[in-house]
GROMACS .gro file of C-alpha atoms in nm:
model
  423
    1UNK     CA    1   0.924   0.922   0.579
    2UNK     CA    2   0.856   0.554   0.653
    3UNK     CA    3   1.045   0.296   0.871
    4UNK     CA    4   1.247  -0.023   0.775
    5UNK     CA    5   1.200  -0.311   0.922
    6UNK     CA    6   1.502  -0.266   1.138
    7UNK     CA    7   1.351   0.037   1.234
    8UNK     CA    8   1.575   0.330   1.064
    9UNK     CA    9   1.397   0.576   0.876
   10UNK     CA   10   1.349   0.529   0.465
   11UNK     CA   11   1.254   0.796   0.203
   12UNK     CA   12   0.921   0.707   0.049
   13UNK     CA   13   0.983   0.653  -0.364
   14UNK     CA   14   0.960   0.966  -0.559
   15UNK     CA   15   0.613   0.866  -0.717
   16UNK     CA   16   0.452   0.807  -0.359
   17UNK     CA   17   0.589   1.148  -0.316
   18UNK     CA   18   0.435   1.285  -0.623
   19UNK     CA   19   0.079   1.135  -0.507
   20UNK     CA   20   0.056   1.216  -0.150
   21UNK     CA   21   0.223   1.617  -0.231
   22UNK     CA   22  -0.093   1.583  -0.476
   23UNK     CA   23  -0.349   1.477  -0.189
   24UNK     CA   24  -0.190   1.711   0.083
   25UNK     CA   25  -0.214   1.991  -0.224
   26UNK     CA   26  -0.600   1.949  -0.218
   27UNK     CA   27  -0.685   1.896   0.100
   28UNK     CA   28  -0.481   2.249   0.186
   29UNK     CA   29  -0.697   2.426  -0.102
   30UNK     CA   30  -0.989   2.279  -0.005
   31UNK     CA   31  -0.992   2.363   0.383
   32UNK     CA   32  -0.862   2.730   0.315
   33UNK     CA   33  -1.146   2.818   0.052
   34UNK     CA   34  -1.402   2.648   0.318
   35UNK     CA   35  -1.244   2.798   0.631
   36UNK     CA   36  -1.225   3.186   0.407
   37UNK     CA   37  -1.543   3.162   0.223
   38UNK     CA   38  -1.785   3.013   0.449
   39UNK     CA   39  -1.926   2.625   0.504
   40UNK     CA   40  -2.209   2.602   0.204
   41UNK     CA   41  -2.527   2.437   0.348
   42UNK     CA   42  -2.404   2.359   0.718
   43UNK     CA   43  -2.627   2.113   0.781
   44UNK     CA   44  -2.507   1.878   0.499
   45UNK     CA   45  -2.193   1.937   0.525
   46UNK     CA   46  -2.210   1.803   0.933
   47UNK     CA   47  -2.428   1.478   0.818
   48UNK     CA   48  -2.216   1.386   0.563
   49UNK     CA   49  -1.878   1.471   0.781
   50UNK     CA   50  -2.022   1.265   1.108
   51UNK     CA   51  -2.102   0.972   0.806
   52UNK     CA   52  -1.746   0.992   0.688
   53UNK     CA   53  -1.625   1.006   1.056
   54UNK     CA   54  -1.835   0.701   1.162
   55UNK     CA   55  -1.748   0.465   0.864
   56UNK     CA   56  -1.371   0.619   0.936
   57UNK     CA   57  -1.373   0.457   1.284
   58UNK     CA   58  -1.522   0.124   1.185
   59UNK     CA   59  -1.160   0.060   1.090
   60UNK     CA   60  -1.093  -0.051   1.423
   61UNK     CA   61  -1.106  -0.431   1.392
   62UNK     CA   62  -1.011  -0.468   1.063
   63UNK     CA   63  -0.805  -0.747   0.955
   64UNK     CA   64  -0.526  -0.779   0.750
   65UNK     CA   65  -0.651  -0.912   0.479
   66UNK     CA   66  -0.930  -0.638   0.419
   67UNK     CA   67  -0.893  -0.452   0.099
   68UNK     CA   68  -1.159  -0.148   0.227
   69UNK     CA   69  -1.147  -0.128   0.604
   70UNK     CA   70  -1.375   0.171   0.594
   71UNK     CA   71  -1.649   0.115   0.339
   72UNK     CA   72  -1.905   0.349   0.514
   73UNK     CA   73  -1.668   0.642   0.496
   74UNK     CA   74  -1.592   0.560   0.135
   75UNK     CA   75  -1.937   0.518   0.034
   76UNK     CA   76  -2.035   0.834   0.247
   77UNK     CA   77  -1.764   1.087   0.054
   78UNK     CA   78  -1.839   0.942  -0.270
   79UNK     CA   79  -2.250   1.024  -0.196
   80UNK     CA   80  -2.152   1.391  -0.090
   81UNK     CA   81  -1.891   1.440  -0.375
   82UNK     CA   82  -2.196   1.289  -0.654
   83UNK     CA   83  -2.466   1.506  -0.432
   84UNK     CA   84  -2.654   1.743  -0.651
   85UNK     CA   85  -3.005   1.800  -0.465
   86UNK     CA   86  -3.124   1.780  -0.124
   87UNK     CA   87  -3.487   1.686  -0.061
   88UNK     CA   88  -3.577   1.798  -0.447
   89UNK     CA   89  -3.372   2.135  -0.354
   90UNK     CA   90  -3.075   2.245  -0.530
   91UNK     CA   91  -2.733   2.221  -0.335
   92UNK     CA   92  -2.490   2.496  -0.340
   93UNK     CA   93  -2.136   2.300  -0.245
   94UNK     CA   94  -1.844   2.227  -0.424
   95UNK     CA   95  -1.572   2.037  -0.532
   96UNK     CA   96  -1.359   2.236  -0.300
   97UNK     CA   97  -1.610   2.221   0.012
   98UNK     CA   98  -1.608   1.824  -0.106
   99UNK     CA   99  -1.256   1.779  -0.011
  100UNK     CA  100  -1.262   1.982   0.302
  101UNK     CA  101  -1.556   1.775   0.435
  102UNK     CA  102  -1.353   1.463   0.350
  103UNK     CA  103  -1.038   1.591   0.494
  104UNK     CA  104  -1.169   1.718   0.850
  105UNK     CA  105  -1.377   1.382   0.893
  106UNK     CA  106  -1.070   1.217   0.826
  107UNK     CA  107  -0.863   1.427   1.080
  108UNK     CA  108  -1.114   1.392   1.314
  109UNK     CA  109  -1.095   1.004   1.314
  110UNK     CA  110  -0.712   0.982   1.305
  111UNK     CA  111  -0.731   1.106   1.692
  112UNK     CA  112  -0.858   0.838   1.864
  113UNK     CA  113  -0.681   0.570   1.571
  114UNK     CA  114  -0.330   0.776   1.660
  115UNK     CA  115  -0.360   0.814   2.023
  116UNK     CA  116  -0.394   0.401   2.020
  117UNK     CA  117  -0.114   0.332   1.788
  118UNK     CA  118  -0.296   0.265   1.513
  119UNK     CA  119  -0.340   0.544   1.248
  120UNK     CA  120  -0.483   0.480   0.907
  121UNK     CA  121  -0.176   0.398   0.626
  122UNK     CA  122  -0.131   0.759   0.438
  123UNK     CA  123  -0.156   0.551   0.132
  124UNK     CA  124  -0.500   0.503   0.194
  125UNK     CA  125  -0.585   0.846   0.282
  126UNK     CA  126  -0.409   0.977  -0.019
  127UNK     CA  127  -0.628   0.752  -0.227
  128UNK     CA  128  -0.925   0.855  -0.092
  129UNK     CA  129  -0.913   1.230  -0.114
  130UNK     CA  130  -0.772   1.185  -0.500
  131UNK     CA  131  -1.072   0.967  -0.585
  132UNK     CA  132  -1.289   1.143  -0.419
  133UNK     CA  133  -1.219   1.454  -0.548
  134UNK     CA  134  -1.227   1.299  -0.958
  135UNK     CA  135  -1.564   1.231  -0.863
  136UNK     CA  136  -1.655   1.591  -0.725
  137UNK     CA  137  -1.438   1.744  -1.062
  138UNK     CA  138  -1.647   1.517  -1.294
  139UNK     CA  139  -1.971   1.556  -1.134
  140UNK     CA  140  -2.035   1.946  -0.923
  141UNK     CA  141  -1.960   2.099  -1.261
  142UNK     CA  142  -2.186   1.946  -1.480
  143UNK     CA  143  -2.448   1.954  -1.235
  144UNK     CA  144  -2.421   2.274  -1.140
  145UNK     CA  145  -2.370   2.430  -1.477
  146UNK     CA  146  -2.706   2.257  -1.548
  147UNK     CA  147  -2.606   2.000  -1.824
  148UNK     CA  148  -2.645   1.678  -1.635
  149UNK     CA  149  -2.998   1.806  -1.548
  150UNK     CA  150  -3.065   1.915  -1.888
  151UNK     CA  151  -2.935   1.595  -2.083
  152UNK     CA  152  -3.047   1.295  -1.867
  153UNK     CA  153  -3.325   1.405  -1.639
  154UNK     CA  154  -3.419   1.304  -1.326
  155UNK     CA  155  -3.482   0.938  -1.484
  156UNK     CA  156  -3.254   0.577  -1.553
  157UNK     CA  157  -3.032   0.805  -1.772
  158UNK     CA  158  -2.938   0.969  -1.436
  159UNK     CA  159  -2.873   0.649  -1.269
  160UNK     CA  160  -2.665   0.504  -1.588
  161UNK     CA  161  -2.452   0.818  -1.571
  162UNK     CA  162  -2.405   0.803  -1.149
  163UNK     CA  163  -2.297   0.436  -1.251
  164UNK     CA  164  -2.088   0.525  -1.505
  165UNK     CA  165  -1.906   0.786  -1.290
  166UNK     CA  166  -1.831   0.584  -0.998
  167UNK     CA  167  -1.700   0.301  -1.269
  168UNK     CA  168  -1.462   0.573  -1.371
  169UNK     CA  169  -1.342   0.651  -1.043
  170UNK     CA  170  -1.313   0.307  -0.893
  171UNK     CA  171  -1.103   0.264  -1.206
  172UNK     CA  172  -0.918   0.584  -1.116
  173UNK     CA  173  -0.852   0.432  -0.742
  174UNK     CA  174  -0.745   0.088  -0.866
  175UNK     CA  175  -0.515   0.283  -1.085
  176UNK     CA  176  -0.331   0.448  -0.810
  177UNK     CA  177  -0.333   0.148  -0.597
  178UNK     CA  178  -0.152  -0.003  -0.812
  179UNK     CA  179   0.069   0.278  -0.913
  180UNK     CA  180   0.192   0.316  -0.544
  181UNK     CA  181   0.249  -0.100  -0.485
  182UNK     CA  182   0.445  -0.066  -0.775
  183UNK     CA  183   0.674   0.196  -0.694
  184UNK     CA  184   0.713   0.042  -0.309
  185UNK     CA  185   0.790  -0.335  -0.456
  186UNK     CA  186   0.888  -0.317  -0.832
  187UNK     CA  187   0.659  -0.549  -0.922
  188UNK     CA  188   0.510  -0.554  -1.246
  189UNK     CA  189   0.200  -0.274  -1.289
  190UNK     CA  190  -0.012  -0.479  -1.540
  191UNK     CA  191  -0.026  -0.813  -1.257
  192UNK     CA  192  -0.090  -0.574  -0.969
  193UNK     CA  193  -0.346  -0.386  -1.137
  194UNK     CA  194  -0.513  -0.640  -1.209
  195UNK     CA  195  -0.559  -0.757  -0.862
  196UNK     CA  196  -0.700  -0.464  -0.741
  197UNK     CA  197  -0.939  -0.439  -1.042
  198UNK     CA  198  -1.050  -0.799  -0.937
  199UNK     CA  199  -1.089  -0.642  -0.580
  200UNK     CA  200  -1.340  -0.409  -0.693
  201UNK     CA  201  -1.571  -0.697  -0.752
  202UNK     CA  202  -1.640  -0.765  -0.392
  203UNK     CA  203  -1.706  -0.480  -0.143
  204UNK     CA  204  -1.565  -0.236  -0.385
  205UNK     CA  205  -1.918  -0.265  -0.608
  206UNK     CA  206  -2.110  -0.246  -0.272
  207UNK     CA  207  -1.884   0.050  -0.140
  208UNK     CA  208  -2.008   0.262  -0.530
  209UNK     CA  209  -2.381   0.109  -0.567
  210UNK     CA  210  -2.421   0.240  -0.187
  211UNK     CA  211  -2.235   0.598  -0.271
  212UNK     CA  212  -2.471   0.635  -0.584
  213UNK     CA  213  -2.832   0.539  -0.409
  214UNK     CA  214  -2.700   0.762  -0.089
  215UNK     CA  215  -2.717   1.072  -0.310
  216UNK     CA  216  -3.009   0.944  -0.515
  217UNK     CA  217  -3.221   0.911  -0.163
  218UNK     CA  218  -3.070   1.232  -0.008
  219UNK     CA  219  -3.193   1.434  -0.327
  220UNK     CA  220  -3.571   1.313  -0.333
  221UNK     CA  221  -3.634   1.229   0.069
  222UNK     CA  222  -3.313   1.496   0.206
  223UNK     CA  223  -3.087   1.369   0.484
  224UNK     CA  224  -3.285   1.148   0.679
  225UNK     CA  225  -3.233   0.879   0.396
  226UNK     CA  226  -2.868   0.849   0.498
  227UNK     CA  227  -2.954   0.674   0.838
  228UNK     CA  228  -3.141   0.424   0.641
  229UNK     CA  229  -2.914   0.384   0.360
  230UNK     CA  230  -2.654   0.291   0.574
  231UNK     CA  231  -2.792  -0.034   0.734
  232UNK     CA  232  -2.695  -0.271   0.406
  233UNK     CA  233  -2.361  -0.143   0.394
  234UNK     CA  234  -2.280  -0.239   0.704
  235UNK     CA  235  -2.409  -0.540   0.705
  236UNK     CA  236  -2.221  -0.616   0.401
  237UNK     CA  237  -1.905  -0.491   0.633
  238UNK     CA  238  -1.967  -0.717   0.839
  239UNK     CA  239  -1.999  -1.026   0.664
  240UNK     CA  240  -1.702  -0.949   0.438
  241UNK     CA  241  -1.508  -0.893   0.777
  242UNK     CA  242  -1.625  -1.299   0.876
  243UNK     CA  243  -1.522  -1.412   0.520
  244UNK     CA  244  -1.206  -1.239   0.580
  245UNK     CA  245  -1.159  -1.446   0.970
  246UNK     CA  246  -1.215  -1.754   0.816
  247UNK     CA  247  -0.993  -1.691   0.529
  248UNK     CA  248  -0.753  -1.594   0.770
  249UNK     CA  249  -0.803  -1.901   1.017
  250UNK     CA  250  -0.744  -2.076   0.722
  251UNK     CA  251  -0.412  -1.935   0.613
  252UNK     CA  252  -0.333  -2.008   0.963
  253UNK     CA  253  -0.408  -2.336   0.948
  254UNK     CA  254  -0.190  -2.408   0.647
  255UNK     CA  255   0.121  -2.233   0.782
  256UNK     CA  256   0.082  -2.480   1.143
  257UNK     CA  257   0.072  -2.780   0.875
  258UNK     CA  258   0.351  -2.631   0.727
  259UNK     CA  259   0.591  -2.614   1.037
  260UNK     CA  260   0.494  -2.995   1.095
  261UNK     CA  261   0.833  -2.998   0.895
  262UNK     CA  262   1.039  -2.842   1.118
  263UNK     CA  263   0.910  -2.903   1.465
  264UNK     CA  264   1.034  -3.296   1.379
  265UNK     CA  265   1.336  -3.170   1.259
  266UNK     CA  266   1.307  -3.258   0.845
  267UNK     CA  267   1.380  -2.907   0.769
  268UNK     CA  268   1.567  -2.578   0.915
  269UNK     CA  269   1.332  -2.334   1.112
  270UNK     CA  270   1.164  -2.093   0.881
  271UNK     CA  271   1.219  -2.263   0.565
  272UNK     CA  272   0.890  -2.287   0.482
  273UNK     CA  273   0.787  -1.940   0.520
  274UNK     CA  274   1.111  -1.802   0.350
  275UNK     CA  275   1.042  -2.002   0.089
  276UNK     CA  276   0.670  -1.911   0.028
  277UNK     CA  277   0.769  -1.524   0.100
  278UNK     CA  278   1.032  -1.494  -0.167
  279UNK     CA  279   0.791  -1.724  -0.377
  280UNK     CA  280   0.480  -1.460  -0.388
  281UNK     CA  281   0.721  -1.205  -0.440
  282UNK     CA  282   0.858  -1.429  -0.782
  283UNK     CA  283   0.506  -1.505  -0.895
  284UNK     CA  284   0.443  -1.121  -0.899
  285UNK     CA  285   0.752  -1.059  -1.103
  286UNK     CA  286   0.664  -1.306  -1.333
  287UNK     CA  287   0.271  -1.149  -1.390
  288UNK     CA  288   0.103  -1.436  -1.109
  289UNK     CA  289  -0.170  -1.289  -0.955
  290UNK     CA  290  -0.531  -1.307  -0.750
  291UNK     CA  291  -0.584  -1.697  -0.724
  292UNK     CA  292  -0.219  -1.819  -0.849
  293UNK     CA  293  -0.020  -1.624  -0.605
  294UNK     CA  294  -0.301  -1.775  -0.358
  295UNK     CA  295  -0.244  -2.133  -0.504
  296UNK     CA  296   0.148  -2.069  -0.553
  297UNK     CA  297   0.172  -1.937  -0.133
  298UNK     CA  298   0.035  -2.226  -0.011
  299UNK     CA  299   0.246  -2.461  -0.229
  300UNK     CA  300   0.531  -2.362  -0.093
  301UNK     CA  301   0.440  -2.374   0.282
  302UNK     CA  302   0.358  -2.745   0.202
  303UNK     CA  303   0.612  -2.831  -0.055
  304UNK     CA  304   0.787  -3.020   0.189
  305UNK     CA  305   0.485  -3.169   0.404
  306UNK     CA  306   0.614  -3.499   0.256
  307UNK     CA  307   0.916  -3.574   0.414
  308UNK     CA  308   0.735  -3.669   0.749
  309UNK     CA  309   0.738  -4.001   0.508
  310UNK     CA  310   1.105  -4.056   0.586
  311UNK     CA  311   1.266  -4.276   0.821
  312UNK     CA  312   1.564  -4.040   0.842
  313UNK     CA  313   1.580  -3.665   0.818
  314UNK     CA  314   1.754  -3.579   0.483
  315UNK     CA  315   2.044  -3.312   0.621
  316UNK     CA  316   1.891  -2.968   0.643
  317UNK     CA  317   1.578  -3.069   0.473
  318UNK     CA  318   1.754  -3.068   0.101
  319UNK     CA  319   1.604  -3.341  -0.146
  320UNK     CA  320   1.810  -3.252  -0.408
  321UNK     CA  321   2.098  -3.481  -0.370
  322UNK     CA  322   1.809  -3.785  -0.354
  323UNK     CA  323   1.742  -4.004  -0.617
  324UNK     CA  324   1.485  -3.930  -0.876
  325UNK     CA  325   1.265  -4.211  -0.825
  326UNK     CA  326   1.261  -4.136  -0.407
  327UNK     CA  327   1.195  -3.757  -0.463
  328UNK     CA  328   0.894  -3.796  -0.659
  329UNK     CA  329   0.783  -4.069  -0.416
  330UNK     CA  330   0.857  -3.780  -0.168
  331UNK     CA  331   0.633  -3.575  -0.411
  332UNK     CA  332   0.351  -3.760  -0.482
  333UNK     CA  333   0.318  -3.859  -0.059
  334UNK     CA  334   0.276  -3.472  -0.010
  335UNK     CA  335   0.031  -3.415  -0.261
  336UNK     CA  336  -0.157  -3.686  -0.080
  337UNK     CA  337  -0.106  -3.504   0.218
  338UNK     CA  338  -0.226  -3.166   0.091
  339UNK     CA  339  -0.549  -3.311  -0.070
  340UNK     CA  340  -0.638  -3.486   0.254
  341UNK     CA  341  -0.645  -3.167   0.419
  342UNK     CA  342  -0.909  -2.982   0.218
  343UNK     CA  343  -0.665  -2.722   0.015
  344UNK     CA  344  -0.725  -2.671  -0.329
  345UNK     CA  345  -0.646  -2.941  -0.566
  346UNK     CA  346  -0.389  -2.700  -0.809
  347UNK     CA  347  -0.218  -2.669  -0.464
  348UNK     CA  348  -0.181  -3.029  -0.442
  349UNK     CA  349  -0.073  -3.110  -0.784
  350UNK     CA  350   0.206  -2.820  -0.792
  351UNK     CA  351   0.327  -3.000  -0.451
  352UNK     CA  352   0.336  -3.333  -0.689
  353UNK     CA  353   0.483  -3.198  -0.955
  354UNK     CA  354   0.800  -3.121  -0.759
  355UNK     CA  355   1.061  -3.364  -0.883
  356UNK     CA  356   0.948  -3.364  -1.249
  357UNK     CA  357   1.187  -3.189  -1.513
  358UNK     CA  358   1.132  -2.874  -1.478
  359UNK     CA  359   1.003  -2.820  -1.871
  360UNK     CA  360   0.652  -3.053  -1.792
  361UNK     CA  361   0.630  -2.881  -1.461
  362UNK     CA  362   0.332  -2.604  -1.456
  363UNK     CA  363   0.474  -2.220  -1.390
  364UNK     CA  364   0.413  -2.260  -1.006
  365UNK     CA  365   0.590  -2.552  -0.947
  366UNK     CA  366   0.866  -2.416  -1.189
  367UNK     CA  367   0.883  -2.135  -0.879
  368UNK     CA  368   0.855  -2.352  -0.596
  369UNK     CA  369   1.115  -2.553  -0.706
  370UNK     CA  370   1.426  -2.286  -0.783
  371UNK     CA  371   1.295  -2.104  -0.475
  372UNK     CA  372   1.299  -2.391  -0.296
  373UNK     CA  373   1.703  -2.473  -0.424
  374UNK     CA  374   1.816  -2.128  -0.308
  375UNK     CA  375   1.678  -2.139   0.021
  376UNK     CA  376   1.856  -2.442   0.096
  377UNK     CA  377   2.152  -2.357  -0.089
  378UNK     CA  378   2.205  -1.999   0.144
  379UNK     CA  379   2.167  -2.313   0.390
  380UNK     CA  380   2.575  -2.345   0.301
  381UNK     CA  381   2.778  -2.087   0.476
  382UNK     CA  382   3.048  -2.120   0.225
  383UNK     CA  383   2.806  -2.043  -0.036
  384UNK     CA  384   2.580  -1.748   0.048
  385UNK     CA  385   2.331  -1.560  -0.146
  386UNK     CA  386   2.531  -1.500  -0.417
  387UNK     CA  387   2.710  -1.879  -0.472
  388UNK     CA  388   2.326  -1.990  -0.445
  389UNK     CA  389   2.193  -1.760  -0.750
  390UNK     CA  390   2.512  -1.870  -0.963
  391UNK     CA  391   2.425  -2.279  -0.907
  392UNK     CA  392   2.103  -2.190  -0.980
  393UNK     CA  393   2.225  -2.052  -1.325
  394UNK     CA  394   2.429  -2.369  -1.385
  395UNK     CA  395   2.143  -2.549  -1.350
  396UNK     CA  396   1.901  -2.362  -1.586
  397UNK     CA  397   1.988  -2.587  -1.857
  398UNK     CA  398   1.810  -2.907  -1.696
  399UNK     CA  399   1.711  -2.787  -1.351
  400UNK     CA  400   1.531  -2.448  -1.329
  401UNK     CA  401   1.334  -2.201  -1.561
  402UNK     CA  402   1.586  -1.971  -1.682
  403UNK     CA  403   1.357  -1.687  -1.646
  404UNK     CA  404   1.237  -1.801  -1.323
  405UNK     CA  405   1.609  -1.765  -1.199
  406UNK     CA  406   1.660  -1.421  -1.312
  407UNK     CA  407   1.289  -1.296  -1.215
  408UNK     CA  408   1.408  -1.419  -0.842
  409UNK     CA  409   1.739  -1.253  -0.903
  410UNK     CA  410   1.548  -0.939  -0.948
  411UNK     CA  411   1.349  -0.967  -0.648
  412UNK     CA  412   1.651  -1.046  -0.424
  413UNK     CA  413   1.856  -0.725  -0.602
  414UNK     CA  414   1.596  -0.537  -0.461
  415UNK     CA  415   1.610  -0.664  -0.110
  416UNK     CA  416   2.018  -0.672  -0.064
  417UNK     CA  417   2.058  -1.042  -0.196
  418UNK     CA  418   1.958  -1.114   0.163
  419UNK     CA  419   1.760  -1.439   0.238
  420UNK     CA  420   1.420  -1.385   0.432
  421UNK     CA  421   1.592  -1.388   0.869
  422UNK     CA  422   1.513  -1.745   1.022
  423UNK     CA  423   1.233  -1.744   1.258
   0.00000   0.00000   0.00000
């Protein structure tokens, strides 16, 4: 069970279901076999739980717009799930022991996240003990049947095939990421895999490459490599957690521009943030991702930023019923605007592009610029939600993308045909 935004309780969709019964499914098997048959190798099994339960708790702090929170503990299960020797001595755990490991840390650090109000999302948890345990089903196995050892060595063809199991699993996490934003949002699954592919680039490669040496170091120097090993990860966490700030301060930034707008009274309160929301959700339905739904966001905060050019306030902000020639003047002044302040130059040209005909305009504008109309059309009581998607139809034959129309009457079908609440 989850919670609406107004607060009353909503029935998680039936493939988040299907994933988390999955997780919760392991984690039972794999704490009953530990708790009846015994903890394998104590010793590891504490170091490697007390890793997972550190890197758990370095959570705390982590901003929004952090795709891995808790690299450390990610890094830390993956080492013990790819762990086949200790200190050149054999290891006797599991997959099963793997996933019990994983699950107590994890209990352990939802205490003190819980008892402040701020649990780790059971997406993420789910995630982690499914990838965690493909790695321990592809790797214990092999290992322990004596293949791996047999077939590759102790040399680079070791390494390669560490590397190429971690690829496999990051691919198996980026697959269920995007399996469970899909089934929440209805978005696309090609777009929003992608994204979290292109995620895996950044600390995602630091979070494997860290999980792979981990085990290599444990197995020639034992467990006192783990203190050690740690140190670049988290200094990695920490300067991906400043990249993220300024990112943030950024975004920020942008969205105080925005409101310029509306604290002189050019446009109704919120418009610019309606507008951008139902905009990113329009550029996902329509395959936008990484960088474009970046570049397509901030457009539409500023789209407007170039009425502070006129005398007069146009009524509630709407430049539609202008003439041609003084919305593109309107256009081209807030593409000025936007390129004085630093922002990409793509965001400044889909700001210009605004009163061109809609068939020369570039995809984002195309968005910007239907969103835009409905937002200010819902502006008219007498029209609503509804009267605003069928104008926007009338117009598709000079006005607005056809497809860019119905993707956004998708999006608002899923929401209620409810405009984004003023504010």
């Amino acid at each position: 069970m989850t919670r609406a935004a107004g607060g009353r309780p909503t029935v998680a969709p039936p493939a988040v279901l299907a994933v988390r019964g999955a997780a919760a499914v392991l984690a039972t098997a794999g704490l009953g076999h530990t708790l009846w048959g015994g903890v394998h190798e104590p010793g590891h099994a504490l170091a490697f739980g007390v890793l997972i339960t550190v890197g758990e708790l370095a959570r705390w702090g982590a901003l929004p717009g952090e795709r891995e929170p808790a690299p450390l503990g990610a890094a830390g299960a993956l080492a013990y799930a790819l762990l086949g020797r200790s200190g050149g001595a054999p290891t006797t755990h599991g997959v099963l022991q793997v996933i019990a490991v994983l699950t107590a840390a994890q209990l352990v650090a939802c205490v003190p996240q819980v008892a402040r109000g701020s649990g780790p999302a059971p997406d993420r948890v789910t995630r982690r003990i499914l990838t965690v345990t493909f790695a321990a089903v592809c790797f214990q196995p092999l290992y322990n049947s004596g293949r791996v050892p047999d077939r590759f060595g102790e040399g680079p063809y070791y390494v390669l095939f560490m590397l190429l199991l971690l690829a496999l699993t990051a691919l198996c996490d980026a697959v269920l990421a995007a399996l469970l934003l899909r089934s929440r949002t209805g978005h696309p699954y090609g777009p929003l895999l992608r994204d979290e592919l292109r995620a895996l680039i950044g600390i995602g490669s630091a979070v494997c490459a860290t999980g792979v040496v981990m085990a290599l170091g444990v197995a020639v120097a034992g467990l006192w490599a783990l203190p050690v090993l740690c140190v670049p990860l988290l200094l990695t966490q920490v300067s991906f957690r400043r990249f993220v700030a300024v990112r943030t301060t950024y975004r920020q930034t942008i969205t105080s521009l925005a409101r310029s707008t509306e604290i002189a009274g050019y446009t109704p309160p919120g418009h610019a943030r309606r507008v951008a929301t139902l905009c990113t959700a329009v550029g996902r339905e329509l395959g936008l991702s990484g960088s474009e739904l970046t570049v397509l966001e901030y457009a539409a905060l500023m789209h407007d930023i170039g009425q502070l050019s006129l005398v007069d306030p146009v009524p509630d902000g709407a430049t539609a019923a202008l003439p041609t020639a003084e919305q593109r003047r309107i256009a081209l002044l807030g593409g000025a605007v936007v390129r004085q302040t630093g922002v990409d130059a793509e965001v400044a040209v889909v700001v210009e592009r605004q009163a061109d005909p809609y068939r020369e305009q570039p995809l984002s504008a195309r968005i910007v610029r239907a969103v835009n109309a409905y937002d200010d059309l819902c502006g008219e009581s007498l029209i609503g939600p509804l009267g605003a998607l069928e104008q926007l139809r009338l117009g598709t034959g000079h006005d607005y993308q056809p497809e860019v129309v119905e993707s956004l009457a998708r999006v608002l079908a899923r929401g209620g045909l409810t405009p984004v609440p003023p504010g």
